[in-house]
Coordinates of C-alpha atoms and ligand atoms in Angstrom, one line a residue:
M186 CA 110.2 53.2 -76.1
D187 CA 110.3 55.3 -73.2
A188 CA 110.3 58.8 -73.7
F189 CA 109.5 61.9 -70.6
R190 CA 107.3 64.6 -71.4
I191 CA 107.7 67.8 -69.7
V192 CA 106.3 70.7 -69.3
G193 CA 108.4 73.4 -68.1
G194 CA 108.9 76.4 -65.5
H195 CA 107.0 74.7 -62.5
P196 CA 109.1 75.5 -59.2
L197 CA 110.7 72.8 -57.1
R198 CA 109.9 71.8 -53.5
G199 CA 110.8 70.1 -50.9
S200 CA 113.5 67.2 -50.0
V201 CA 114.9 64.4 -52.1
R202 CA 116.3 61.6 -51.0
I203 CA 119.9 60.7 -53.1
S204 CA 119.7 57.1 -53.7
G205 CA 123.1 54.9 -53.5
S206 CA 125.8 55.8 -56.4
K207 CA 125.8 53.5 -59.2
N208 CA 129.7 53.8 -60.4
A209 CA 130.4 52.5 -56.7
A210 CA 128.1 49.3 -56.4
L211 CA 128.9 48.4 -59.7
P212 CA 132.6 47.4 -59.0
I213 CA 131.7 46.2 -55.3
L214 CA 128.9 43.9 -56.7
F215 CA 132.1 42.4 -59.1
S216 CA 134.0 41.9 -56.4
S217 CA 131.5 39.1 -55.2
L218 CA 133.9 37.2 -57.9
L219 CA 136.5 37.0 -55.1
G220 CA 134.7 34.6 -53.2
G221 CA 132.7 34.5 -49.9
S222 CA 130.1 36.3 -49.2
F223 CA 128.5 39.8 -48.1
T224 CA 125.3 41.9 -48.0
L225 CA 125.6 45.8 -49.5
G226 CA 122.7 48.1 -48.7
R227 CA 121.6 50.9 -50.8
V228 CA 121.8 49.2 -54.0
P229 CA 119.6 51.5 -56.4
C230 CA 117.8 49.9 -58.7
L231 CA 119.1 50.6 -62.6
R232 CA 119.2 48.6 -65.2
D233 CA 123.1 48.2 -65.2
V234 CA 122.9 47.5 -61.4
K235 CA 120.1 44.6 -63.5
T236 CA 122.8 43.7 -65.8
T237 CA 125.4 43.2 -63.6
L238 CA 123.9 40.7 -61.5
L239 CA 122.6 38.6 -64.1
L240 CA 125.9 38.4 -65.2
L241 CA 127.2 37.8 -61.8
E242 CA 124.7 35.2 -62.0
Q243 CA 126.2 33.4 -65.5
L244 CA 129.5 33.3 -63.3
G245 CA 127.8 31.5 -60.4
I246 CA 127.2 34.3 -58.5
K247 CA 123.8 33.8 -56.0
N248 CA 122.2 36.6 -54.9
S249 CA 118.8 36.9 -52.6
G250 CA 117.2 40.6 -52.4
C251 CA 116.8 40.4 -56.3
H252 CA 116.3 37.6 -58.9
P253 CA 118.2 39.3 -61.8
A254 CA 116.0 37.5 -64.6
K255 CA 113.1 38.6 -63.1
A256 CA 114.0 42.8 -61.9
S257 CA 114.5 43.1 -65.1
E258 CA 110.5 42.8 -65.8
E259 CA 110.2 43.6 -62.3
R260 CA 108.6 47.2 -61.2
E261 CA 111.1 49.6 -58.9
D262 CA 108.6 48.9 -55.7
R263 CA 109.8 45.2 -55.4
W264 CA 113.0 46.0 -55.3
S265 CA 115.1 45.4 -52.3
E266 CA 117.6 47.6 -51.7
S267 CA 120.3 44.9 -49.5
I268 CA 121.6 42.2 -51.7
A269 CA 122.8 39.4 -50.2
L270 CA 125.4 37.9 -52.5
H271 CA 127.5 34.7 -52.3
E272 CA 129.7 32.4 -54.3
G273 CA 128.5 29.3 -56.2
D274 CA 129.7 27.3 -58.9
T275 CA 132.8 29.0 -59.8
S276 CA 133.9 27.0 -62.9
A277 CA 132.3 29.8 -65.6
F278 CA 134.8 32.6 -66.4
E279 CA 133.1 33.9 -69.2
A280 CA 131.9 37.7 -69.8
P281 CA 129.1 37.4 -73.4
Y282 CA 129.6 40.0 -75.6
D283 CA 125.3 40.3 -75.7
L284 CA 126.0 41.6 -71.9
V285 CA 128.7 43.1 -72.4
R286 CA 127.4 45.6 -75.3
T287 CA 125.2 46.6 -73.2
M288 CA 127.3 47.8 -70.3
R289 CA 130.7 48.4 -70.8
A290 CA 131.2 48.4 -66.5
S291 CA 131.1 44.6 -67.5
V292 CA 134.6 44.7 -68.0
L293 CA 134.8 45.1 -63.6
C294 CA 135.3 41.4 -63.6
L295 CA 138.0 40.4 -65.6
G296 CA 140.3 41.4 -61.9
P297 CA 138.6 39.3 -59.5
L298 CA 138.0 36.4 -62.4
L299 CA 141.7 35.9 -62.6
A300 CA 142.5 36.4 -59.2
R301 CA 140.0 34.2 -57.7
R302 CA 139.6 31.6 -60.3
R303 CA 142.6 32.6 -62.8
R304 CA 141.2 32.5 -65.6
A305 CA 138.7 35.3 -67.7
R306 CA 136.7 35.6 -71.2
V307 CA 135.5 39.1 -71.7
S308 CA 134.3 40.0 -74.8
L309 CA 136.1 43.3 -75.6
P310 CA 134.1 46.5 -75.2
G311 CA 134.1 48.4 -78.3
G312 CA 134.1 52.4 -78.5
C313 CA 130.9 54.3 -77.0
L314 CA 129.0 57.6 -78.0
I315 CA 131.1 59.7 -76.3
G316 CA 134.4 58.5 -76.7
A317 CA 136.7 54.9 -77.9
R318 CA 137.7 54.2 -74.0
P319 CA 140.1 51.6 -74.7
I320 CA 140.7 49.1 -71.8
D321 CA 144.6 49.0 -72.8
M322 CA 145.5 50.0 -69.3
H323 CA 143.5 47.4 -67.6
L324 CA 145.3 44.7 -69.5
K325 CA 148.5 45.8 -69.6
A326 CA 148.2 46.3 -65.4
F327 CA 147.4 42.0 -65.4
E328 CA 150.2 41.1 -67.7
R329 CA 152.6 42.9 -65.1
M330 CA 150.9 40.5 -62.4
G331 CA 151.8 37.7 -64.4
A332 CA 148.5 37.1 -66.8
R333 CA 149.0 35.9 -70.1
I334 CA 146.4 38.1 -72.2
T335 CA 145.7 37.3 -76.1
I336 CA 142.7 38.9 -78.0
H337 CA 140.6 37.2 -80.4
H338 CA 137.8 37.1 -81.9
G339 CA 136.2 40.1 -79.7
Y340 CA 137.1 38.5 -77.1
I341 CA 140.2 39.1 -74.0
D342 CA 141.6 35.9 -73.0
A343 CA 143.4 35.8 -70.0
E344 CA 145.0 33.4 -68.4
T345 CA 147.4 33.0 -65.1
D346 CA 148.9 30.9 -62.8
G347 CA 148.8 33.0 -59.8
L348 CA 148.7 36.8 -60.1
E349 CA 152.0 38.8 -58.1
G350 CA 151.8 42.1 -56.8
C351 CA 153.9 44.7 -58.5
E352 CA 154.1 48.5 -59.3
I353 CA 152.0 49.7 -61.1
S354 CA 151.9 53.3 -63.0
L355 CA 149.2 54.6 -64.8
P356 CA 149.8 57.0 -67.6
Y357 CA 146.2 58.4 -66.7
P358 CA 144.2 57.8 -63.2
T359 CA 141.7 55.6 -65.2
V360 CA 138.7 54.7 -62.9
T361 CA 137.3 51.6 -63.8
G362 CA 141.1 50.5 -64.1
T363 CA 142.0 51.3 -60.8
E364 CA 139.1 49.4 -59.6
N365 CA 139.9 46.4 -62.0
I366 CA 143.4 46.1 -60.7
L367 CA 142.5 46.7 -56.8
M368 CA 140.6 43.8 -56.9
A369 CA 142.7 41.1 -58.8
A370 CA 145.8 43.0 -56.0
V371 CA 143.6 41.7 -52.9
L372 CA 144.3 37.9 -53.6
A373 CA 147.8 38.3 -55.7
K374 CA 150.5 37.1 -53.9
G375 CA 152.8 40.3 -52.1
T376 CA 152.6 43.6 -52.6
T377 CA 151.3 46.1 -54.8
T378 CA 151.3 49.7 -55.2
I379 CA 149.0 51.6 -57.9
V380 CA 150.8 55.0 -58.7
N381 CA 148.6 57.6 -60.4
A382 CA 145.8 55.9 -59.4
A383 CA 142.2 57.2 -59.5
E384 CA 141.1 59.2 -56.2
E385 CA 137.5 59.1 -57.1
P386 CA 135.1 58.3 -54.1
E387 CA 133.5 55.5 -55.8
V388 CA 137.5 54.0 -55.8
T389 CA 137.8 54.8 -52.1
D390 CA 134.3 53.4 -51.3
L391 CA 135.7 50.1 -53.3
A392 CA 138.8 50.0 -51.1
R393 CA 137.0 51.0 -47.8
F394 CA 134.3 47.5 -48.2
L395 CA 137.7 45.5 -49.4
V396 CA 139.2 46.7 -45.9
A397 CA 135.7 45.3 -43.9
R398 CA 136.2 42.4 -46.1
G399 CA 139.7 41.5 -44.5
A400 CA 141.4 43.3 -47.6
K401 CA 144.9 44.9 -46.7
I402 CA 144.8 48.2 -48.3
S403 CA 146.1 51.8 -47.4
G404 CA 146.1 55.1 -49.4
E405 CA 142.6 55.3 -50.9
G406 CA 141.7 58.3 -51.8
S407 CA 144.9 59.5 -52.5
S408 CA 147.0 58.8 -55.9
T409 CA 149.1 56.1 -54.5
I410 CA 147.0 53.1 -53.9
R411 CA 149.3 49.9 -51.8
I412 CA 147.8 46.8 -51.5
E413 CA 149.1 43.3 -49.7
G414 CA 147.2 40.5 -50.7
V415 CA 145.5 38.1 -48.8
D416 CA 144.6 34.6 -48.9
R417 CA 140.5 35.0 -48.7
L418 CA 138.0 37.6 -47.9
D419 CA 135.7 37.5 -45.0
S420 CA 131.7 38.1 -45.1
T421 CA 130.6 41.6 -43.8
D422 CA 127.6 44.3 -44.4
Y423 CA 128.1 47.3 -46.4
T424 CA 126.3 50.6 -47.2
V425 CA 127.2 51.7 -50.7
M426 CA 128.3 55.4 -50.7
F427 CA 125.8 57.7 -52.1
D428 CA 125.2 58.8 -56.3
R429 CA 127.4 62.0 -55.9
I430 CA 126.3 62.6 -59.9
E431 CA 122.3 62.2 -58.7
A432 CA 123.5 64.5 -56.2
G433 CA 125.0 67.0 -58.5
T434 CA 121.6 66.8 -60.8
F435 CA 119.3 67.5 -58.2
L436 CA 121.3 70.3 -57.3
V437 CA 121.4 71.7 -60.6
G438 CA 117.4 71.4 -60.5
A439 CA 117.3 73.2 -57.6
A440 CA 119.5 75.9 -58.9
L441 CA 117.4 76.6 -62.0
L442 CA 114.0 76.1 -60.3
G443 CA 114.5 75.6 -56.6
Q444 CA 112.1 77.5 -53.6
G445 CA 114.2 75.6 -51.0
V446 CA 115.1 72.3 -52.5
R447 CA 116.7 69.4 -49.5
I448 CA 118.8 67.1 -51.1
E449 CA 118.8 64.7 -48.2
G450 CA 121.4 61.4 -47.8
V451 CA 124.5 63.3 -48.9
E452 CA 127.9 64.6 -47.7
H453 CA 129.6 67.6 -48.5
A454 CA 133.6 66.8 -49.7
P455 CA 132.4 64.6 -52.9
I456 CA 130.3 66.9 -54.5
A457 CA 132.5 70.0 -53.5
S458 CA 133.7 70.5 -56.7
I459 CA 130.0 70.7 -58.4
L460 CA 128.7 73.3 -54.7
D461 CA 131.6 75.3 -56.1
L462 CA 130.5 76.1 -59.7
L463 CA 127.1 76.7 -58.3
S464 CA 128.6 79.2 -55.8
A465 CA 130.7 80.6 -58.4
M466 CA 127.4 81.1 -60.7
G467 CA 125.8 82.8 -58.3
A468 CA 124.0 79.9 -55.7
E469 CA 124.0 80.1 -51.9
H470 CA 122.9 76.8 -50.3
E471 CA 123.0 75.6 -46.5
S472 CA 124.6 72.6 -45.5
T473 CA 123.9 69.8 -42.3
P474 CA 126.1 67.0 -42.6
S475 CA 124.3 65.0 -44.5
S476 CA 122.0 67.7 -46.6
I477 CA 122.3 70.8 -48.6
T478 CA 119.4 73.4 -49.3
L479 CA 119.4 75.3 -52.6
E480 CA 117.5 78.0 -54.0
A481 CA 117.3 79.2 -57.5
I482 CA 119.9 81.4 -58.6
R483 CA 117.9 84.7 -59.0
R484 CA 120.4 85.9 -61.7
P485 CA 122.9 82.9 -62.7
R486 CA 126.5 84.4 -63.9
G487 CA 128.3 82.8 -66.7
T488 CA 131.3 81.0 -65.6
S489 CA 134.4 78.8 -67.3
L490 CA 134.8 75.0 -66.5
R491 CA 137.0 72.4 -67.3
T492 CA 135.8 68.6 -66.5
L493 CA 139.1 66.9 -64.7
P494 CA 139.5 63.7 -62.4
Y495 CA 138.4 63.8 -58.8
P496 CA 138.9 66.3 -57.6
G497 CA 138.0 68.1 -60.4
F498 CA 134.9 68.9 -61.5
P499 CA 133.5 65.4 -63.2
T500 CA 133.0 65.0 -66.6
D501 CA 129.6 62.9 -66.0
M502 CA 127.9 66.4 -64.3
Q503 CA 128.8 68.7 -68.1
A504 CA 126.1 67.6 -69.6
Q505 CA 123.7 68.7 -66.9
I506 CA 125.4 72.1 -65.9
L507 CA 124.8 73.7 -69.7
P508 CA 121.7 74.4 -69.3
L509 CA 121.8 76.7 -66.5
M510 CA 125.3 78.2 -68.4
A511 CA 122.7 78.5 -71.7
I512 CA 120.4 81.2 -69.3
A513 CA 123.1 82.8 -67.2
E514 CA 124.2 86.3 -67.6
G515 CA 127.2 86.4 -69.8
P516 CA 129.3 83.8 -71.9
S517 CA 130.5 80.7 -69.9
S518 CA 132.6 77.6 -71.2
V519 CA 133.1 74.4 -71.3
V520 CA 136.5 72.4 -71.7
E521 CA 136.0 68.5 -71.6
T522 CA 139.3 66.7 -70.9
V523 CA 138.2 62.6 -69.8
F524 CA 136.2 61.8 -73.0
E525 CA 137.0 63.1 -76.9
N526 CA 133.5 63.5 -77.7
R527 CA 131.2 64.1 -74.6
F528 CA 129.1 67.2 -76.6
T529 CA 126.4 64.8 -77.9
H530 CA 123.8 66.7 -76.1
V531 CA 124.5 70.2 -77.4
M532 CA 123.2 70.7 -80.7
E533 CA 119.8 69.0 -79.0
M534 CA 119.9 71.7 -76.4
N535 CA 120.6 74.5 -79.4
R536 CA 117.0 72.9 -80.8
M537 CA 115.9 74.2 -77.7
G538 CA 117.3 77.8 -77.9
A539 CA 120.2 77.9 -76.2
N540 CA 123.3 79.4 -78.1
I541 CA 126.4 76.6 -77.8
E542 CA 128.9 76.2 -80.4
I543 CA 131.6 73.3 -80.2
H544 CA 135.2 74.2 -81.0
G545 CA 137.0 70.2 -80.2
S546 CA 137.2 69.6 -77.0
Q547 CA 135.4 73.2 -76.2
A548 CA 132.0 74.5 -75.7
T549 CA 131.2 77.9 -75.6
V550 CA 128.2 79.0 -74.2
R551 CA 126.5 82.7 -75.5
G552 CA 124.3 82.9 -72.2
G553 CA 121.1 85.1 -71.9
S554 CA 118.9 82.0 -73.5
R555 CA 115.4 81.7 -73.3
L556 CA 114.8 78.1 -73.6
E557 CA 111.4 76.3 -75.4
G558 CA 110.1 73.3 -75.1
A559 CA 111.4 70.9 -78.2
A560 CA 110.9 66.9 -79.0
V561 CA 114.8 65.9 -78.1
M562 CA 116.6 62.9 -78.4
A563 CA 119.2 61.5 -75.2
S564 CA 122.4 59.7 -76.6
D565 CA 123.9 59.1 -73.3
L566 CA 123.0 58.5 -69.8
R567 CA 124.5 62.5 -68.3
A568 CA 123.2 63.8 -71.8
S569 CA 119.8 62.6 -71.3
A570 CA 119.9 64.1 -67.5
G571 CA 121.2 67.0 -69.1
L572 CA 118.0 67.1 -71.4
V573 CA 115.7 66.4 -69.3
L574 CA 117.0 70.1 -67.0
A575 CA 116.6 71.9 -70.0
G576 CA 113.2 70.6 -70.2
L577 CA 112.5 71.7 -66.7
I578 CA 113.2 75.6 -67.0
A579 CA 112.2 75.8 -71.0
E580 CA 109.0 77.2 -71.5
G581 CA 106.3 74.8 -73.5
E582 CA 106.3 71.0 -74.0
T583 CA 109.6 69.1 -74.1
E584 CA 109.6 65.5 -75.3
V585 CA 113.2 63.9 -74.4
R586 CA 113.0 60.5 -76.4
R587 CA 115.2 57.3 -75.6
V588 CA 115.2 57.7 -72.0
Y589 CA 116.0 54.2 -71.6
H590 CA 119.5 55.7 -71.3
I591 CA 118.3 57.4 -68.5
D592 CA 117.1 54.5 -66.6
R593 CA 120.7 52.8 -66.8
G594 CA 122.0 55.4 -63.8
Y595 CA 119.3 57.8 -62.7
E596 CA 116.8 55.9 -60.2
A597 CA 113.0 57.4 -60.8
I598 CA 114.4 60.5 -61.9
E599 CA 110.7 61.3 -63.0
K600 CA 109.0 60.3 -59.9
K601 CA 111.4 62.3 -58.0
L602 CA 111.3 65.2 -59.9
E603 CA 107.4 64.8 -59.7
A604 CA 107.4 64.6 -55.9
L605 CA 109.4 67.9 -55.7
G606 CA 107.0 69.9 -58.3
A607 CA 108.2 68.6 -61.6
R608 CA 105.2 68.4 -64.3
I609 CA 106.8 65.1 -66.1
K610 CA 105.6 61.8 -66.4
R611 CA 106.4 59.0 -68.7
V612 CA 104.6 58.1 -71.8
Q613 CA 105.5 55.8 -75.0
E614 CA 106.9 57.8 -77.3
D615 CA 104.4 58.9 -80.1
Q616 CA 101.7 58.6 -77.8
P617 CA 99.6 61.4 -78.3
Ligands
LIG1886 C1 134.3 55.6 -65.0 O1 134.9 55.0 -66.6 C2 133.0 55.7 -65.1 N1 132.2 54.5 -65.0 C3 132.3 56.9 -66.0 O2 130.5 56.8 -65.6 C4 132.7 58.2 -66.1 O3 132.7 58.9 -66.8 C5 134.6 58.4 -65.7 O4 135.1 56.7 -64.9 C6 135.1 59.4 -65.5 O5 134.6 59.5 -64.2 C7 132.2 53.8 -64.5 O6 132.5 54.0 -63.2 C8 131.5 52.4 -63.8 P1 138.2 56.3 -67.5 P2 135.9 54.5 -67.0 O7 138.7 54.4 -67.3 O8 136.5 53.7 -65.7 C9 141.2 56.9 -71.0 C10 128.5 57.3 -66.0 O9 128.1 57.9 -67.1 N2 141.2 55.3 -71.2 O10 138.6 57.0 -66.1 O11 135.8 53.8 -68.2 C11 139.3 56.6 -71.8 O12 139.1 56.8 -73.0 C12 130.0 56.9 -66.8 O13 128.1 57.0 -65.3 C13 142.3 54.8 -71.3 O14 142.7 55.5 -72.9 O15 136.6 55.7 -67.3 C14 139.1 58.1 -70.9 O16 139.3 59.0 -72.5 C15 130.5 56.9 -68.6 N3 142.9 53.4 -71.7 C16 139.6 58.7 -70.0 O17 141.1 57.3 -69.8 C17 142.3 52.5 -70.6 O18 142.7 51.0 -70.1 C18 139.3 58.4 -68.3 O19 138.5 57.1 -68.3 C19 141.1 53.4 -69.4 C20 141.0 54.3 -69.8

């Protein structure tokens, strides 16, 4: 297994280009199951994207630009950022356990399969380390739209004689739930209204992409989205939005160690809550319409934070902000409201010298710590990114193990950090 070996304390300088968003690319790729063809640009070279292409291939979607079976072995420099997809054979409708268990987002095939092929068989995703993560809201919405759903032997079996639009009021603005319903509704008969829809920029990106293909959608980016069903979608060329969580991760890196780090290929609005938090901790930044330059904060101040659905502070950035809070002057607190078990990185950060206590959904960070390098283990994607940032600021050597988590969602993070001046290399675990 791969690990990252990091020698901490080296300043970061220069510029870094942010990749396309994982969480925007995945639903857009799954929407290929709605039929027709399109070309998608700025597709990040990530393990989750490769898993998606593999699943889509099993479901009869052809792609040019990347052969998923080969892509899993191929090096990143042979990855094509632009992928053309088109519908081939439409007889398959199953997402098997072996793929779903490696990537929960596979559940995003349910909506488009039901809408287009009227049948879907998808392995029920289990809980994961960060929480139970049920998909009851997705399933109830499809039932309201006219699907018959049963669950047997760990599989969701769904079928319909044709989905029909209706009003769906979500108890919580679930991100992939909103995306799944949106994809189902574009080919459903009549009008669907999603009330309490997720407002995340990735949902808006999916909606904009579908509109570019001729879907009739309004209200995307707000809490009420209206979709008027159409018979078919046109082809289009579309570029995925930037990855706001990758951008946020590099912004924290700059706040820790930057000597003028320019984050390129970003927009301000989707990362406003992250920039606001960094400002509250003492960061100053300069921005152009597509870049942000940030220096290390000389004396970071502790602050309090609550993770929330967009436009609130993203749960996907909570682990990365903790190393900055650990070294800040004064205490900080973090309340995690989105997932029930998203503090697994805290014990590892404490082993590096942080002083963080967990009480239920709240982490209290004492502040004023000096972090020291240690061997630590990543337990999920964003937790790994938090540990890498902790390693960059720590004194001495840190080994972050199990970085296969980070490869799911960060494109060549060690190469991007190395280009900025960090001392980080990918090694085999336990390699001398
Ligand atoms: C998306 O997950 C993202 N994944 C996550 O990114 C992100 O952390 C999360 O949204 C929150 O922003 C993708 O976009 C592929 P939710 P999702 O449904 O859609 C509960 C990353 O690191 N819930 O908005 O699965 C759920 O348990 C990842 O890139 C139900 O109870 O999140 C959670 O507590 C991890 N029933 C809350 O809602 C449901 O039917 C929010 O989950 C659905 C959700």
